[in-house]
Amino acid sequence: MDFFDELSEVIARDGARRGVRATPEVWSDFTGRIVPVKNAAAPVGKSASMEITGAAGRADAVNTVSAAAAVATAPEIVPAAPSAPAVKELPGDWESLRAAALVCRNCHLCASRRNVVFGEGSCNARLMFIGEGPGADEDATGRPFVGAAGQLLDKMIAAMHLAREEVYIANIVKCRPPGNRMPGEDEAAACIGFLEKQIELVKPEVIVLLGGTALHFLLHIDGITRARGRWQEYKNIAVMPTFHPAFLLRKPDAKREAWHDLKLVMNKLGIPI
Ligand code: URA
């Protein structure tokens, strides 16, 4: 099922609740695309309720994506020597920046990581997605967003008429917080310089912040539910906060809002909807 199939289910459910039939016209009115509604009468599973703000929550599932060729080997475990690299002290070229990240021991997450998840995508991307931090699948492969949430992110990117290779994908922290907890302030502070440098190098036209944690650590704004769908700015770059795909997996009805946000991004980038 692609993002639109899932979205059409959401719209059908929404319509059923309000006594409105989710016709193709209703659907295309919302999405701006003429696509017939499938399974409008399909039974609907109950989505688990969850907290919207704070940690995105993870949906670590069996990873179906093979490991990238250049996965870092796990470093020896040593106690962290906390000293956050200031962005100006970090190398300004991709190769050296990646090399610095792969051996980073600036916070305690280095002790439990299997791989540093540096980020990937086009270095000239017009659009950058920023998530929270690696989960189990990402830690195992060294690649961002390859688990269940990543598969939904792929669908969201495809729904925007883009390929994953055309965008750049990174996280607030490059190492997995144990148990998929939210990164701590100290961990984010130790790592954010890498992300700032990545943004500086990619120079995207638009950044999409995935979830409340990315919003908190990049823009110091709390509350994704309130902030989503409204343009923000980071160093003259337009920023759109939206729901984290892991949240969307748990609360599929929120895909409707997420798609609204992504359409704003498409509009900003001049991508026809
Ligand atoms: N969740 C994130 O925030 N980032 C990933 O890379 C994977 C899951």
mmCIF file of N, CA and C in Angstrom, residues 90-225:
data_model
loop_
_atom_site.group_PDB
_atom_site.id
_atom_site.type_symbol
_atom_site.label_atom_id
_atom_site.label_comp_id
_atom_site.label_asym_id
_atom_site.label_seq_id
_atom_site.Cartn_x
_atom_site.Cartn_y
_atom_site.Cartn_z
ATOM 1 N N LEU A 90 34.289 22.003 13.291
ATOM 2 C CA LEU A 90 34.097 20.794 12.486
ATOM 3 C C LEU A 90 34.566 21.026 11.061
ATOM 4 N N PRO A 91 35.061 19.956 10.411
ATOM 5 C CA PRO A 91 35.517 20.120 9.035
ATOM 6 C C PRO A 91 34.386 20.564 8.123
ATOM 7 N N GLY A 92 34.733 21.330 7.124
ATOM 8 C CA GLY A 92 33.724 21.900 6.240
ATOM 9 C C GLY A 92 33.548 21.133 4.948
ATOM 10 N N ASP A 93 34.100 19.928 4.852
ATOM 11 C CA ASP A 93 33.860 19.131 3.645
ATOM 12 C C ASP A 93 33.241 17.797 4.060
ATOM 13 N N TRP A 94 32.501 17.210 3.162
ATOM 14 C CA TRP A 94 31.714 16.009 3.460
ATOM 15 C C TRP A 94 32.567 14.873 3.999
ATOM 16 N N GLU A 95 33.664 14.606 3.282
ATOM 17 C CA GLU A 95 34.502 13.453 3.648
ATOM 18 C C GLU A 95 34.991 13.560 5.086
ATOM 19 N N SER A 96 35.570 14.730 5.411
ATOM 20 C CA SER A 96 36.136 14.892 6.753
ATOM 21 C C SER A 96 35.046 14.974 7.807
ATOM 22 N N LEU A 97 33.920 15.560 7.436
ATOM 23 C CA LEU A 97 32.821 15.662 8.411
ATOM 24 C C LEU A 97 32.312 14.259 8.763
ATOM 25 N N ARG A 98 32.113 13.440 7.716
ATOM 26 C CA ARG A 98 31.668 12.064 7.951
ATOM 27 C C ARG A 98 32.705 11.299 8.783
ATOM 28 N N ALA A 99 33.970 11.476 8.426
ATOM 29 C CA ALA A 99 35.041 10.774 9.146
ATOM 30 C C ALA A 99 35.041 11.183 10.622
ATOM 31 N N ALA A 100 34.824 12.465 10.884
ATOM 32 C CA ALA A 100 34.806 12.953 12.275
ATOM 33 C C ALA A 100 33.616 12.352 13.022
ATOM 34 N N ALA A 101 32.473 12.261 12.341
ATOM 35 C CA ALA A 101 31.275 11.707 12.998
ATOM 36 C C ALA A 101 31.481 10.228 13.327
ATOM 37 N N LEU A 102 32.120 9.507 12.401
ATOM 38 C CA LEU A 102 32.247 8.058 12.587
ATOM 39 C C LEU A 102 33.131 7.684 13.782
ATOM 40 N N VAL A 103 33.981 8.599 14.201
ATOM 41 C CA VAL A 103 34.832 8.294 15.363
ATOM 42 C C VAL A 103 34.453 9.142 16.579
ATOM 43 N N CYS A 104 33.326 9.842 16.490
ATOM 44 C CA CYS A 104 32.943 10.775 17.566
ATOM 45 C C CYS A 104 32.703 10.042 18.892
ATOM 46 N N ARG A 105 33.234 10.631 19.948
ATOM 47 C CA ARG A 105 32.981 10.107 21.300
ATOM 48 C C ARG A 105 32.609 11.251 22.228
ATOM 49 N N ASN A 106 31.858 12.181 21.673
ATOM 50 C CA ASN A 106 31.541 13.377 22.455
ATOM 51 C C ASN A 106 30.368 13.226 23.398
ATOM 52 N N CYS A 107 29.699 12.087 23.362
ATOM 53 C CA CYS A 107 28.675 11.849 24.381
ATOM 54 C C CYS A 107 28.620 10.348 24.661
ATOM 55 N N HIS A 108 27.826 9.983 25.643
ATOM 56 C CA HIS A 108 27.835 8.598 26.102
ATOM 57 C C HIS A 108 27.161 7.621 25.138
ATOM 58 N N LEU A 109 26.486 8.149 24.131
ATOM 59 C CA LEU A 109 25.831 7.244 23.180
ATOM 60 C C LEU A 109 26.855 6.417 22.398
ATOM 61 N N CYS A 110 28.084 6.882 22.355
ATOM 62 C CA CYS A 110 29.110 6.140 21.602
ATOM 63 C C CYS A 110 29.369 4.765 22.231
ATOM 64 N N ALA A 111 29.045 4.652 23.515
ATOM 65 C CA ALA A 111 29.348 3.400 24.218
ATOM 66 C C ALA A 111 28.437 2.252 23.776
ATOM 67 N N SER A 112 27.220 2.578 23.382
ATOM 68 C CA SER A 112 26.273 1.506 23.054
ATOM 69 C C SER A 112 25.962 1.407 21.568
ATOM 70 N N ARG A 113 26.450 2.334 20.786
ATOM 71 C CA ARG A 113 26.097 2.294 19.354
ATOM 72 C C ARG A 113 26.797 1.140 18.642
ATOM 73 N N ARG A 114 26.137 0.658 17.589
ATOM 74 C CA ARG A 114 26.801 -0.292 16.697
ATOM 75 C C ARG A 114 27.383 0.460 15.508
ATOM 76 N N ASN A 115 26.629 1.416 15.024
ATOM 77 C CA ASN A 115 27.095 2.250 13.914
ATOM 78 C C ASN A 115 26.687 3.693 14.133
ATOM 79 N N VAL A 116 27.499 4.585 13.670
ATOM 80 C CA VAL A 116 27.112 5.995 13.600
ATOM 81 C C VAL A 116 26.233 6.137 12.354
ATOM 82 N N VAL A 117 25.092 6.791 12.526
ATOM 83 C CA VAL A 117 24.190 6.994 11.387
ATOM 84 C C VAL A 117 24.355 8.441 10.939
ATOM 85 N N PHE A 118 25.244 8.655 10.007
ATOM 86 C CA PHE A 118 25.639 10.012 9.635
ATOM 87 C C PHE A 118 24.527 10.764 8.918
ATOM 88 N N GLY A 119 23.845 10.071 8.003
ATOM 89 C CA GLY A 119 22.851 10.733 7.141
ATOM 90 C C GLY A 119 23.164 10.348 5.714
ATOM 91 N N GLU A 120 22.193 10.535 4.826
ATOM 92 C CA GLU A 120 22.435 10.169 3.422
ATOM 93 C C GLU A 120 21.499 10.905 2.499
ATOM 94 N N GLY A 121 21.866 10.911 1.243
ATOM 95 C CA GLY A 121 21.028 11.544 0.221
ATOM 96 C C GLY A 121 21.855 12.426 -0.679
ATOM 97 N N SER A 122 21.157 13.291 -1.393
ATOM 98 C CA SER A 122 21.845 14.180 -2.320
ATOM 99 C C SER A 122 22.466 15.345 -1.563
ATOM 100 N N CYS A 123 23.731 15.597 -1.842
ATOM 101 C CA CYS A 123 24.433 16.726 -1.197
ATOM 102 C C CYS A 123 23.938 18.054 -1.739
ATOM 103 N N ASN A 124 23.173 18.007 -2.845
ATOM 104 C CA ASN A 124 22.618 19.250 -3.399
ATOM 105 C C ASN A 124 21.094 19.253 -3.283
ATOM 106 N N ALA A 125 20.585 18.525 -2.321
ATOM 107 C CA ALA A 125 19.128 18.373 -2.218
ATOM 108 C C ALA A 125 18.445 19.719 -1.993
ATOM 109 N N ARG A 126 17.293 19.866 -2.608
ATOM 110 C CA ARG A 126 16.475 21.059 -2.347
ATOM 111 C C ARG A 126 15.673 20.867 -1.068
ATOM 112 N N LEU A 127 15.537 19.601 -0.685
ATOM 113 C CA LEU A 127 14.693 19.283 0.468
ATOM 114 C C LEU A 127 15.440 18.359 1.421
ATOM 115 N N MET A 128 15.381 18.712 2.706
ATOM 116 C CA MET A 128 16.085 17.903 3.711
ATOM 117 C C MET A 128 15.067 17.483 4.775
ATOM 118 N N PHE A 129 15.121 16.227 5.152
ATOM 119 C CA PHE A 129 14.273 15.722 6.246
ATOM 120 C C PHE A 129 15.158 15.497 7.469
ATOM 121 N N ILE A 130 14.679 15.935 8.618
ATOM 122 C CA ILE A 130 15.444 15.730 9.848
ATOM 123 C C ILE A 130 14.566 15.008 10.871
ATOM 124 N N GLY A 131 15.066 13.858 11.302
ATOM 125 C CA GLY A 131 14.358 13.076 12.317
ATOM 126 C C GLY A 131 15.021 13.225 13.669
ATOM 127 N N GLU A 132 14.705 12.281 14.533
ATOM 128 C CA GLU A 132 15.137 12.369 15.934
ATOM 129 C C GLU A 132 16.509 11.706 16.160
ATOM 130 N N GLY A 133 16.572 10.434 15.873
ATOM 131 C CA GLY A 133 17.815 9.701 16.078
ATOM 132 C C GLY A 133 17.611 8.278 15.612
ATOM 133 N N PRO A 134 18.707 7.550 15.409
ATOM 134 C CA PRO A 134 18.587 6.186 14.884
ATOM 135 C C PRO A 134 17.830 5.258 15.835
ATOM 136 N N GLY A 135 17.079 4.342 15.249
ATOM 137 C CA GLY A 135 16.480 3.238 16.001
ATOM 138 C C GLY A 135 17.329 1.990 15.791
ATOM 139 N N ALA A 136 16.767 0.845 16.129
ATOM 140 C CA ALA A 136 17.534 -0.403 16.055
ATOM 141 C C ALA A 136 17.991 -0.715 14.629
ATOM 142 N N ASP A 137 17.095 -0.543 13.665
ATOM 143 C CA ASP A 137 17.444 -0.872 12.279
ATOM 144 C C ASP A 137 18.517 0.053 11.731
ATOM 145 N N GLU A 138 18.411 1.311 12.114
ATOM 146 C CA GLU A 138 19.380 2.295 11.638
ATOM 147 C C GLU A 138 20.741 2.060 12.299
ATOM 148 N N ASP A 139 20.707 1.725 13.590
ATOM 149 C CA ASP A 139 21.936 1.418 14.319
ATOM 150 C C ASP A 139 22.626 0.196 13.702
ATOM 151 N N ALA A 140 21.816 -0.768 13.266
ATOM 152 C CA ALA A 140 22.371 -1.999 12.693
ATOM 153 C C ALA A 140 22.970 -1.765 11.308
ATOM 154 N N THR A 141 22.383 -0.829 10.560
ATOM 155 C CA THR A 141 22.811 -0.660 9.165
ATOM 156 C C THR A 141 23.680 0.574 8.935
ATOM 157 N N GLY A 142 23.606 1.534 9.839
ATOM 158 C CA GLY A 142 24.346 2.787 9.635
ATOM 159 C C GLY A 142 23.639 3.743 8.696
ATOM 160 N N ARG A 143 22.358 3.458 8.397
ATOM 161 C CA ARG A 143 21.594 4.321 7.477
ATOM 162 C C ARG A 143 20.348 4.879 8.175
ATOM 163 N N PRO A 144 19.996 6.141 7.883
ATOM 164 C CA PRO A 144 18.823 6.730 8.530
ATOM 165 C C PRO A 144 17.515 6.216 7.935
ATOM 166 N N PHE A 145 16.513 6.111 8.768
ATOM 167 C CA PHE A 145 15.144 5.805 8.340
ATOM 168 C C PHE A 145 15.074 4.601 7.383
ATOM 169 N N VAL A 146 15.473 3.448 7.888
ATOM 170 C CA VAL A 146 15.355 2.223 7.086
ATOM 171 C C VAL A 146 14.388 1.219 7.713
ATOM 172 N N GLY A 147 13.901 1.486 8.917
ATOM 173 C CA GLY A 147 12.953 0.582 9.570
ATOM 174 C C GLY A 147 11.528 0.891 9.126
ATOM 175 N N ALA A 148 10.581 0.535 9.962
ATOM 176 C CA ALA A 148 9.166 0.724 9.608
ATOM 177 C C ALA A 148 8.852 2.201 9.365
ATOM 178 N N ALA A 149 9.348 3.066 10.225
ATOM 179 C CA ALA A 149 9.107 4.509 10.043
ATOM 180 C C ALA A 149 9.753 4.988 8.746
ATOM 181 N N GLY A 150 10.908 4.422 8.450
ATOM 182 C CA GLY A 150 11.616 4.794 7.227
ATOM 183 C C GLY A 150 10.844 4.383 5.987
ATOM 184 N N GLN A 151 10.189 3.233 6.077
ATOM 185 C CA GLN A 151 9.416 2.789 4.919
ATOM 186 C C GLN A 151 8.229 3.721 4.672
ATOM 187 N N LEU A 152 7.656 4.217 5.770
ATOM 188 C CA LEU A 152 6.572 5.196 5.588
ATOM 189 C C LEU A 152 7.144 6.513 5.061
ATOM 190 N N LEU A 153 8.303 6.905 5.563
ATOM 191 C CA LEU A 153 8.930 8.135 5.044
ATOM 192 C C LEU A 153 9.178 8.005 3.536
ATOM 193 N N ASP A 154 9.627 6.840 3.104
ATOM 194 C CA ASP A 154 9.835 6.614 1.659
ATOM 195 C C ASP A 154 8.539 6.865 0.878
ATOM 196 N N LYS A 155 7.424 6.402 1.454
ATOM 197 C CA LYS A 155 6.132 6.599 0.776
ATOM 198 C C LYS A 155 5.750 8.077 0.754
ATOM 199 N N MET A 156 6.064 8.768 1.839
ATOM 200 C CA MET A 156 5.751 10.198 1.893
ATOM 201 C C MET A 156 6.572 10.951 0.843
ATOM 202 N N ILE A 157 7.836 10.552 0.711
ATOM 203 C CA ILE A 157 8.712 11.194 -0.282
ATOM 204 C C ILE A 157 8.191 10.901 -1.693
ATOM 205 N N ALA A 158 7.805 9.645 -1.913
ATOM 206 C CA ALA A 158 7.276 9.265 -3.238
ATOM 207 C C ALA A 158 5.977 10.022 -3.529
ATOM 208 N N ALA A 159 5.153 10.202 -2.508
ATOM 209 C CA ALA A 159 3.895 10.929 -2.696
ATOM 210 C C ALA A 159 4.157 12.380 -3.102
ATOM 211 N N MET A 160 5.344 12.870 -2.757
ATOM 212 C CA MET A 160 5.713 14.242 -3.136
ATOM 213 C C MET A 160 6.362 14.284 -4.517
ATOM 214 N N HIS A 161 6.299 13.164 -5.222
ATOM 215 C CA HIS A 161 6.912 13.030 -6.557
ATOM 216 C C HIS A 161 8.430 13.184 -6.494
ATOM 217 N N LEU A 162 9.012 12.750 -5.420
ATOM 218 C CA LEU A 162 10.469 12.817 -5.288
ATOM 219 C C LEU A 162 10.999 11.407 -5.045
ATOM 220 N N ALA A 163 12.282 11.225 -5.321
ATOM 221 C CA ALA A 163 12.945 9.959 -5.004
ATOM 222 C C ALA A 163 13.758 10.170 -3.738
ATOM 223 N N ARG A 164 13.909 9.117 -2.983
ATOM 224 C CA ARG A 164 14.692 9.212 -1.747
ATOM 225 C C ARG A 164 16.102 9.758 -2.019
ATOM 226 N N GLU A 165 16.666 9.377 -3.155
ATOM 227 C CA GLU A 165 18.029 9.805 -3.490
ATOM 228 C C GLU A 165 18.110 11.294 -3.787
ATOM 229 N N GLU A 166 16.966 11.911 -4.058
ATOM 230 C CA GLU A 166 16.966 13.346 -4.394
ATOM 231 C C GLU A 166 16.978 14.235 -3.165
ATOM 232 N N VAL A 167 16.591 13.680 -2.011
ATOM 233 C CA VAL A 167 16.506 14.490 -0.792
ATOM 234 C C VAL A 167 17.681 14.128 0.109
ATOM 235 N N TYR A 168 17.848 14.871 1.202
ATOM 236 C CA TYR A 168 18.870 14.496 2.177
ATOM 237 C C TYR A 168 18.153 14.171 3.482
ATOM 238 N N ILE A 169 18.584 13.088 4.118
ATOM 239 C CA ILE A 169 17.919 12.629 5.349
ATOM 240 C C ILE A 169 18.942 12.549 6.480
ATOM 241 N N ALA A 170 18.638 13.207 7.583
ATOM 242 C CA ALA A 170 19.562 13.186 8.726
ATOM 243 C C ALA A 170 18.743 13.178 10.019
ATOM 244 N N ASN A 171 19.456 13.117 11.112
ATOM 245 C CA ASN A 171 18.812 13.083 12.425
ATOM 246 C C ASN A 171 19.461 14.094 13.363
ATOM 247 N N ILE A 172 18.776 14.394 14.442
ATOM 248 C CA ILE A 172 19.342 15.278 15.471
ATOM 249 C C ILE A 172 20.574 14.620 16.086
ATOM 250 N N VAL A 173 20.467 13.359 16.492
ATOM 251 C CA VAL A 173 21.650 12.647 17.003
ATOM 252 C C VAL A 173 22.011 11.515 16.048
ATOM 253 N N LYS A 174 23.311 11.242 15.968
ATOM 254 C CA LYS A 174 23.814 10.264 14.990
ATOM 255 C C LYS A 174 23.980 8.863 15.585
ATOM 256 N N CYS A 175 23.788 8.746 16.885
ATOM 257 C CA CYS A 175 23.918 7.431 17.515
ATOM 258 C C CYS A 175 22.620 7.092 18.230
ATOM 259 N N ARG A 176 22.312 5.819 18.287
ATOM 260 C CA ARG A 176 21.041 5.373 18.841
ATOM 261 C C ARG A 176 20.974 5.560 20.360
ATOM 262 N N PRO A 177 19.967 6.289 20.844
ATOM 263 C CA PRO A 177 19.759 6.323 22.289
ATOM 264 C C PRO A 177 19.241 4.952 22.739
ATOM 265 N N PRO A 178 19.862 4.338 23.749
ATOM 266 C CA PRO A 178 19.450 2.989 24.160
ATOM 267 C C PRO A 178 17.946 2.923 24.450
ATOM 268 N N GLY A 179 17.359 1.821 24.010
ATOM 269 C CA GLY A 179 15.924 1.621 24.246
ATOM 270 C C GLY A 179 15.061 2.592 23.462
ATOM 271 N N ASN A 180 15.651 3.253 22.493
ATOM 272 C CA ASN A 180 14.913 4.216 21.659
ATOM 273 C C ASN A 180 14.323 5.369 22.457
ATOM 274 N N ARG A 181 14.973 5.696 23.565
ATOM 275 C CA ARG A 181 14.488 6.855 24.308
ATOM 276 C C ARG A 181 14.825 8.116 23.525
ATOM 277 N N MET A 182 14.203 9.205 23.960
ATOM 278 C CA MET A 182 14.488 10.497 23.337
ATOM 279 C C MET A 182 15.931 10.898 23.638
ATOM 280 N N PRO A 183 16.631 11.537 22.720
ATOM 281 C CA PRO A 183 17.982 12.002 23.059
ATOM 282 C C PRO A 183 17.931 13.024 24.190
ATOM 283 N N GLY A 184 18.941 12.974 25.055
ATOM 284 C CA GLY A 184 19.017 13.959 26.134
ATOM 285 C C GLY A 184 19.553 15.284 25.613
ATOM 286 N N GLU A 185 19.354 16.319 26.426
ATOM 287 C CA GLU A 185 19.835 17.653 26.037
ATOM 288 C C GLU A 185 21.348 17.622 25.791
ATOM 289 N N ASP A 186 22.081 16.912 26.677
ATOM 290 C CA ASP A 186 23.539 16.855 26.547
ATOM 291 C C ASP A 186 23.952 16.118 25.271
ATOM 292 N N GLU A 187 23.230 15.045 24.960
ATOM 293 C CA GLU A 187 23.548 14.265 23.758
ATOM 294 C C GLU A 187 23.268 15.084 22.492
ATOM 295 N N ALA A 188 22.133 15.759 22.497
ATOM 296 C CA ALA A 188 21.793 16.586 21.331
ATOM 297 C C ALA A 188 22.798 17.729 21.187
ATOM 298 N N ALA A 189 23.177 18.317 22.318
ATOM 299 C CA ALA A 189 24.124 19.437 22.268
ATOM 300 C C ALA A 189 25.481 18.975 21.736
ATOM 301 N N ALA A 190 25.852 17.738 22.082
ATOM 302 C CA ALA A 190 27.146 17.207 21.631
ATOM 303 C C ALA A 190 27.138 16.888 20.141
ATOM 304 N N CYS A 191 25.967 16.686 19.587
ATOM 305 C CA CYS A 191 25.855 16.178 18.207
ATOM 306 C C CYS A 191 25.378 17.229 17.214
ATOM 307 N N ILE A 192 24.710 18.253 17.695
ATOM 308 C CA ILE A 192 23.991 19.158 16.787
ATOM 309 C C ILE A 192 24.930 19.854 15.790
ATOM 310 N N GLY A 193 26.191 20.003 16.180
ATOM 311 C CA GLY A 193 27.156 20.644 15.284
ATOM 312 C C GLY A 193 27.280 19.908 13.952
ATOM 313 N N PHE A 194 27.217 18.588 14.011
ATOM 314 C CA PHE A 194 27.291 17.805 12.768
ATOM 315 C C PHE A 194 26.107 18.138 11.857
ATOM 316 N N LEU A 195 24.936 18.199 12.471
ATOM 317 C CA LEU A 195 23.734 18.492 11.686
ATOM 318 C C LEU A 195 23.799 19.912 11.123
ATOM 319 N N GLU A 196 24.242 20.844 11.959
ATOM 320 C CA GLU A 196 24.345 22.234 11.481
ATOM 321 C C GLU A 196 25.271 22.305 10.274
ATOM 322 N N LYS A 197 26.353 21.553 10.343
ATOM 323 C CA LYS A 197 27.313 21.543 9.227
ATOM 324 C C LYS A 197 26.685 20.891 7.996
ATOM 325 N N GLN A 198 25.929 19.805 8.220
ATOM 326 C CA GLN A 198 25.272 19.141 7.080
ATOM 327 C C GLN A 198 24.301 20.113 6.390
ATOM 328 N N ILE A 199 23.572 20.860 7.205
ATOM 329 C CA ILE A 199 22.612 21.820 6.627
ATOM 330 C C ILE A 199 23.381 22.885 5.831
ATOM 331 N N GLU A 200 24.497 23.330 6.425
ATOM 332 C CA GLU A 200 25.337 24.343 5.765
ATOM 333 C C GLU A 200 25.845 23.829 4.416
ATOM 334 N N LEU A 201 26.205 22.540 4.362
ATOM 335 C CA LEU A 201 26.758 21.969 3.130
ATOM 336 C C LEU A 201 25.671 21.704 2.088
ATOM 337 N N VAL A 202 24.544 21.177 2.536
ATOM 338 C CA VAL A 202 23.469 20.849 1.580
ATOM 339 C C VAL A 202 22.809 22.124 1.056
ATOM 340 N N LYS A 203 22.668 23.101 1.942
ATOM 341 C CA LYS A 203 21.950 24.346 1.604
ATOM 342 C C LYS A 203 20.569 24.047 1.006
ATOM 343 N N PRO A 204 19.727 23.329 1.722
ATOM 344 C CA PRO A 204 18.409 23.011 1.149
ATOM 345 C C PRO A 204 17.525 24.258 1.087
ATOM 346 N N GLU A 205 16.551 24.208 0.210
ATOM 347 C CA GLU A 205 15.578 25.315 0.168
ATOM 348 C C GLU A 205 14.554 25.143 1.272
ATOM 349 N N VAL A 206 14.271 23.890 1.581
ATOM 350 C CA VAL A 206 13.268 23.591 2.616
ATOM 351 C C VAL A 206 13.765 22.448 3.504
ATOM 352 N N ILE A 207 13.510 22.600 4.793
ATOM 353 C CA ILE A 207 13.769 21.515 5.751
ATOM 354 C C ILE A 207 12.417 21.054 6.302
ATOM 355 N N VAL A 208 12.212 19.753 6.313
ATOM 356 C CA VAL A 208 11.035 19.201 6.995
ATOM 357 C C VAL A 208 11.502 18.586 8.307
ATOM 358 N N LEU A 209 10.979 19.081 9.399
ATOM 359 C CA LEU A 209 11.310 18.523 10.712
ATOM 360 C C LEU A 209 10.290 17.457 11.050
ATOM 361 N N LEU A 210 10.784 16.247 11.298
ATOM 362 C CA LEU A 210 9.898 15.116 11.566
ATOM 363 C C LEU A 210 9.745 14.927 13.073
ATOM 364 N N GLY A 211 8.662 15.442 13.604
ATOM 365 C CA GLY A 211 8.344 15.204 15.013
ATOM 366 C C GLY A 211 8.836 16.268 15.970
ATOM 367 N N GLY A 212 8.320 16.139 17.180
ATOM 368 C CA GLY A 212 8.556 17.143 18.216
ATOM 369 C C GLY A 212 10.000 17.231 18.676
ATOM 370 N N THR A 213 10.721 16.117 18.624
ATOM 371 C CA THR A 213 12.103 16.152 19.112
ATOM 372 C C THR A 213 12.984 16.966 18.164
ATOM 373 N N ALA A 214 12.814 16.742 16.874
ATOM 374 C CA ALA A 214 13.584 17.523 15.891
ATOM 375 C C ALA A 214 13.231 19.009 16.015
ATOM 376 N N LEU A 215 11.959 19.267 16.220
ATOM 377 C CA LEU A 215 11.488 20.654 16.379
ATOM 378 C C LEU A 215 12.130 21.296 17.607
ATOM 379 N N HIS A 216 12.166 20.538 18.681
ATOM 380 C CA HIS A 216 12.711 21.045 19.949
ATOM 381 C C HIS A 216 14.199 21.355 19.814
ATOM 382 N N PHE A 217 14.938 20.412 19.239
ATOM 383 C CA PHE A 217 16.392 20.589 19.247
ATOM 384 C C PHE A 217 16.911 21.504 18.129
ATOM 385 N N LEU A 218 16.187 21.623 17.034
ATOM 386 C CA LEU A 218 16.695 22.531 15.992
ATOM 387 C C LEU A 218 16.166 23.950 16.186
ATOM 388 N N LEU A 219 14.885 24.063 16.559
ATOM 389 C CA LEU A 219 14.296 25.412 16.627
ATOM 390 C C LEU A 219 13.940 25.847 18.047
ATOM 391 N N HIS A 220 14.112 24.932 19.005
ATOM 392 C CA HIS A 220 13.775 25.241 20.400
ATOM 393 C C HIS A 220 12.297 25.614 20.555
ATOM 394 N N ILE A 221 11.478 24.940 19.788
ATOM 395 C CA ILE A 221 10.027 25.119 19.892
ATOM 396 C C ILE A 221 9.463 23.806 20.412
ATOM 397 N N ASP A 222 8.553 23.881 21.359
ATOM 398 C CA ASP A 222 7.930 22.662 21.883
ATOM 399 C C ASP A 222 6.478 22.563 21.417
ATOM 400 N N GLY A 223 6.061 21.343 21.116
ATOM 401 C CA GLY A 223 4.661 21.106 20.765
ATOM 402 C C GLY A 223 4.454 20.977 19.266
ATOM 403 N N ILE A 224 4.659 19.767 18.762
ATOM 404 C CA ILE A 224 4.542 19.538 17.314
ATOM 405 C C ILE A 224 3.096 19.700 16.844
ATOM 406 N N THR A 225 2.149 19.371 17.702
ATOM 407 C CA THR A 225 0.740 19.452 17.281
ATOM 408 C C THR A 225 0.361 20.895 16.939
#
